[in-house]
Short mmCIF file of C-alpha atoms in Angstrom, two decimals:
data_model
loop_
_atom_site.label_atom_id
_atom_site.label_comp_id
_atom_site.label_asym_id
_atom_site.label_seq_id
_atom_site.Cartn_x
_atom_site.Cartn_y
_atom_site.Cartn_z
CA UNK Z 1 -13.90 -24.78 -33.37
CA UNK Z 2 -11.36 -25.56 -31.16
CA UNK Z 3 -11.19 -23.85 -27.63
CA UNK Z 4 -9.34 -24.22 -24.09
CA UNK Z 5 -10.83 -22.11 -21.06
CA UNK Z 6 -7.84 -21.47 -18.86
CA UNK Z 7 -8.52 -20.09 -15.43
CA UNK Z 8 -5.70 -19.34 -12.50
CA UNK Z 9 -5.78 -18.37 -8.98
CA UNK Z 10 -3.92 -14.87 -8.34
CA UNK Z 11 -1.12 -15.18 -10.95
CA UNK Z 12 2.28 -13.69 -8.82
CA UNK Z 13 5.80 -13.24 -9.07
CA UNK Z 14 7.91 -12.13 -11.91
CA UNK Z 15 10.19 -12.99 -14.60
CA UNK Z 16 13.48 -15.05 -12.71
CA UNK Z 17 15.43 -12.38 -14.74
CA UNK Z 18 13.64 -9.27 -12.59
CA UNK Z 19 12.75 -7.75 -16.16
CA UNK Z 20 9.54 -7.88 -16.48
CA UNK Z 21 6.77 -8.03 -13.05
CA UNK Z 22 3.87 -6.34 -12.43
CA UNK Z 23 3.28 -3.12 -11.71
CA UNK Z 24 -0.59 -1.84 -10.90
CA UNK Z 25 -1.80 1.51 -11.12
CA UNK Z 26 -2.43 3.44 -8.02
CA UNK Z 27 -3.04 1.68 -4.60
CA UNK Z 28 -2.47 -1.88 -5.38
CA UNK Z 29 -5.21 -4.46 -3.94
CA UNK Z 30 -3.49 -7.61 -4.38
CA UNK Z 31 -1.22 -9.54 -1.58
CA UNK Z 32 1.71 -9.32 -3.61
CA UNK Z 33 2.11 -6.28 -5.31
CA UNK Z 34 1.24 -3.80 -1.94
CA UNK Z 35 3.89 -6.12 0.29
CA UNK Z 36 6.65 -5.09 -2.55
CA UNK Z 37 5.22 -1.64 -1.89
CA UNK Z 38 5.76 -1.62 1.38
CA UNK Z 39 9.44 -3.45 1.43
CA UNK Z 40 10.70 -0.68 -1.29
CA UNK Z 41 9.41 1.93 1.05
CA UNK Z 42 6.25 3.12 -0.97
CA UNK Z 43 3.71 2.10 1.51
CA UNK Z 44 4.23 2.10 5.57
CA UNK Z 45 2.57 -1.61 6.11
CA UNK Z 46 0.36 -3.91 5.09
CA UNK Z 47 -2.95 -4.66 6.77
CA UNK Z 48 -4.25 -8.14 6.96
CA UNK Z 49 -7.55 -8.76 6.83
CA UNK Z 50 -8.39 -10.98 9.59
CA UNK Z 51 -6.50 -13.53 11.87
CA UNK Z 52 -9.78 -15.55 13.28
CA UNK Z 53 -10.01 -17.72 9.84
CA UNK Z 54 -10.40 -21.73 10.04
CA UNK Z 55 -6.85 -22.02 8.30
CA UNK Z 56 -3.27 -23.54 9.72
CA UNK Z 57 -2.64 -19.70 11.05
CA UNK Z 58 -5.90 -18.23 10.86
CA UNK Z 59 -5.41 -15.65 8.29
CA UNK Z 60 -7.04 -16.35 4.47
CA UNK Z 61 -5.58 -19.16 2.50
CA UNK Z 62 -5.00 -18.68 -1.91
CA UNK Z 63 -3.79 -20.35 -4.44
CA UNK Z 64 -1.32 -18.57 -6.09
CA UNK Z 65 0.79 -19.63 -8.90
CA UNK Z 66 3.81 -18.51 -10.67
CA UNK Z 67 3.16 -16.19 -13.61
CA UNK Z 68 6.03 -18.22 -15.61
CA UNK Z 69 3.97 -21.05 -14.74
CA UNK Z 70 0.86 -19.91 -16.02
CA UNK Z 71 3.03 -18.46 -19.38
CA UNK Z 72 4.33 -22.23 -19.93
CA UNK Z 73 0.15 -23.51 -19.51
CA UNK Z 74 -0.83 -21.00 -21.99
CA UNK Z 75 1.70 -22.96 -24.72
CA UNK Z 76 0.96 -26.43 -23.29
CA UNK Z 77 -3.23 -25.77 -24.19
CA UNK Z 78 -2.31 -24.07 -27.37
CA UNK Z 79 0.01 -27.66 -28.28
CA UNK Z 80 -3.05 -29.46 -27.09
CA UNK Z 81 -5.35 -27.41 -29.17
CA UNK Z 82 -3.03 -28.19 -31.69
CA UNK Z 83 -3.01 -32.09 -31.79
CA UNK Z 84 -4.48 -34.04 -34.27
CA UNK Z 85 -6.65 -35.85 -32.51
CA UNK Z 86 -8.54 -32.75 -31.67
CA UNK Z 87 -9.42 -31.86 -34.99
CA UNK Z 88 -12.76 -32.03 -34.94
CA UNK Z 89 -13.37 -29.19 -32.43
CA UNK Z 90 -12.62 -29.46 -28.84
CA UNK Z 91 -14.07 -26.83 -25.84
CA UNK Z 92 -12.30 -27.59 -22.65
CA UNK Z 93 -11.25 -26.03 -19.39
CA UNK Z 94 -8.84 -26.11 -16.99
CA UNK Z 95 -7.46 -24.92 -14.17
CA UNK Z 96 -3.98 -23.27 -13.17
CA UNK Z 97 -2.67 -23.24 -9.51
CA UNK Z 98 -1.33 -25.58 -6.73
CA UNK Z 99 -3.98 -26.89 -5.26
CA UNK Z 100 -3.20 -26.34 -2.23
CA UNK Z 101 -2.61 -22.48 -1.39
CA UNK Z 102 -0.95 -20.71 1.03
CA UNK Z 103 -1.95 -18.29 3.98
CA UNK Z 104 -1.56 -14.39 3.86
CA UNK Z 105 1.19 -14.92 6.80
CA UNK Z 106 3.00 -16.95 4.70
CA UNK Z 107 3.31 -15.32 2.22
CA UNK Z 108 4.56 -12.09 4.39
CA UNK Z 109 7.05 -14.33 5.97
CA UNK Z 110 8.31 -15.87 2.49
CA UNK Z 111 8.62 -12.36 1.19
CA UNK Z 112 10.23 -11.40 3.67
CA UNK Z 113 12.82 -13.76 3.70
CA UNK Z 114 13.40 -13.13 -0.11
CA UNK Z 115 13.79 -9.70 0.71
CA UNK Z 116 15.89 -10.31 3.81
CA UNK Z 117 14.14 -7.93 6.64
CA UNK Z 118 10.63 -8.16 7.81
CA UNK Z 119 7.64 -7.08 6.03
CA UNK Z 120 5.77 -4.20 8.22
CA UNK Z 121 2.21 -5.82 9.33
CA UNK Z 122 -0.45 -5.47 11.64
CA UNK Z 123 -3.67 -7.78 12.00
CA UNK Z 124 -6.96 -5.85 10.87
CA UNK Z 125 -10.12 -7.32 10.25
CA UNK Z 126 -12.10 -9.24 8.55
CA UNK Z 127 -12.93 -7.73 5.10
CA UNK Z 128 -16.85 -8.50 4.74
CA UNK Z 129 -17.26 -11.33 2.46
CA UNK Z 130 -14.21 -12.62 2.54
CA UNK Z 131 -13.95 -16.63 2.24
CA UNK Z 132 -11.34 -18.66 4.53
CA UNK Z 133 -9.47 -20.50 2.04
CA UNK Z 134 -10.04 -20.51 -2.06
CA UNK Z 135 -7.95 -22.87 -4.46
CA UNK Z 136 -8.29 -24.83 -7.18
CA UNK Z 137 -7.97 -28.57 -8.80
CA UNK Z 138 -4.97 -28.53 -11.06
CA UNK Z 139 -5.41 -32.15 -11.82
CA UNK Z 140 -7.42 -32.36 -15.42
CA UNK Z 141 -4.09 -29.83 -16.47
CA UNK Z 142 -1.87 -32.39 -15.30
CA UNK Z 143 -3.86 -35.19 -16.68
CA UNK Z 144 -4.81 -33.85 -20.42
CA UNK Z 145 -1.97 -31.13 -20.87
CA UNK Z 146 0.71 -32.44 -18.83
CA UNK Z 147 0.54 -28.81 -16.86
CA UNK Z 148 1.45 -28.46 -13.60
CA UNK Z 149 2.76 -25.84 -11.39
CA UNK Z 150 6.79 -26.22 -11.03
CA UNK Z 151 7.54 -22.75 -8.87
CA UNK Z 152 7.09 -22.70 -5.05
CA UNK Z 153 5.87 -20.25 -2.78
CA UNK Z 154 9.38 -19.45 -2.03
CA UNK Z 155 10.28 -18.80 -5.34
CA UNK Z 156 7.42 -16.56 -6.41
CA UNK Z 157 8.88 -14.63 -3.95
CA UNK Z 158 12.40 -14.26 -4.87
CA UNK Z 159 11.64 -13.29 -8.13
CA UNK Z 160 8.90 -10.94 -7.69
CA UNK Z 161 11.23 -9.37 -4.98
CA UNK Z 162 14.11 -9.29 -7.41
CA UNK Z 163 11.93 -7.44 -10.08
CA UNK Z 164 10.56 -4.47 -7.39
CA UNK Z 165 13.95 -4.34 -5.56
CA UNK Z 166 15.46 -3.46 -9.55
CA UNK Z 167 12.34 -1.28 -10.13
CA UNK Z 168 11.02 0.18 -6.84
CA UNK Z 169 9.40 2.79 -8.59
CA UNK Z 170 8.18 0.28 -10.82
CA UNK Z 171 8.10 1.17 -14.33
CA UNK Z 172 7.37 4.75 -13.86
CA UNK Z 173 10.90 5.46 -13.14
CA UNK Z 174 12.18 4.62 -16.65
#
C-alpha cells in the first residue's frame, strides 16, 4: 500500500481566474473568508482577537498557503506515489505551507490593499486558548516532492478578493 499524509495550514485564496473560492455557510470563522465579508458589505468589521501576542505586531501569526498551491501538492504526492521506486508500499507525510506565516494585521492590510480601501477593524481580545504563532516545516515537501509554496501573501489576497468582489453574495446569488 502506498500512502502520502498531506497536511496544510489554513488553505486561502481562490482560483487567479475569480471562478471558483470559497464560500462557508453562515457566519464564517476563518480570517479570510469574514474580511471578504466585511469588504463586500456583508459584515460591519472584523474583530481581532488580541493585540498583546509575542509576534512582530502582536496580533496571532498563521501559516497560510495558497489553495492553488496546495491543488499543485496534491498532484506532486500522487506523481511521487506513483514512481517506481516506491513500489513496494510507501506511508509518508508532509506538510503544506510557508513556513513562516503571517500576522492577522497583515493580512487585513494585504487585503486591503487588494481590495483598494481599508478593511473595517477593531482590536478585541484574546480568544481563550489561542496560541501566538502556528506554522509549519515545508521542507521534507520540498526535499522528497519538489513542493513548495510559489503564491505570496499578497497574492492570496488578490485573488481571493477578485473571486468575492465577482461573487459578493457568494454562490448563493447564482
Amino acid at each position: 500500500m502506498k500512502v502520502a499524509i498531506l497536511r496544510y495550514f489554513n488553505p486561502v485564496g481562490a482560483h487567479p481566474s475569480g471562478d471558483i473560492g470559497e464560500d462557508p455557510c453562515g457566519v464564517p470563522t476563518s480570517l479570510f473568508p469574514y474580511t471578504l465579508q466585511v469588504l463586500v458589505g456583508r459584515r460591519p468589521k472584523l474583530v481581532v482577537f488580541g493585540s498583546d501576542f509575542d509576534t512582530r505586531d502582536g496580533t496571532c501569526v498563521r501559516d497560510y498557503v495558497h489553495v492553488v498551491d496546495v491543488a499543485r501538492g496534491h498532484l506532486d504526492a500522487v506523481h511521487w506515489l506513483q514512481a517506481p521506486e516506491n513500489s513496494d508500499g510507501v506511508l509518508d507525510m508532509f506538510n503544506f505551507g510557508t513556513g513562516t506565516g503571517s500576522t492577522v494585521l497583515e493580512v487585513v492590510g494585504e487585503m486591503g490593499k487588494a481590495a483598494g480601501k481599508e478593511v473595517a477593524h477593531e482590536i478585541g481580545p484574546r480568544r481563550h486558548g489561542d496560541l501566538g504563532a502556528t506554522y509549519c516545516d515545508p521542507s521534507k515537501a520540498k526535499r522528497v516532492l519538489g513542493w513548495e509554496a510559489r503564491h505570496s501573501l499578497a497574492d492570496m489576497c488578490c485573488h481571493a478578493w477578485n473571486w468575492a468582489s465577482k461573487n459578493p453574495l457568494g454562490y448563493q446569488q447564482q
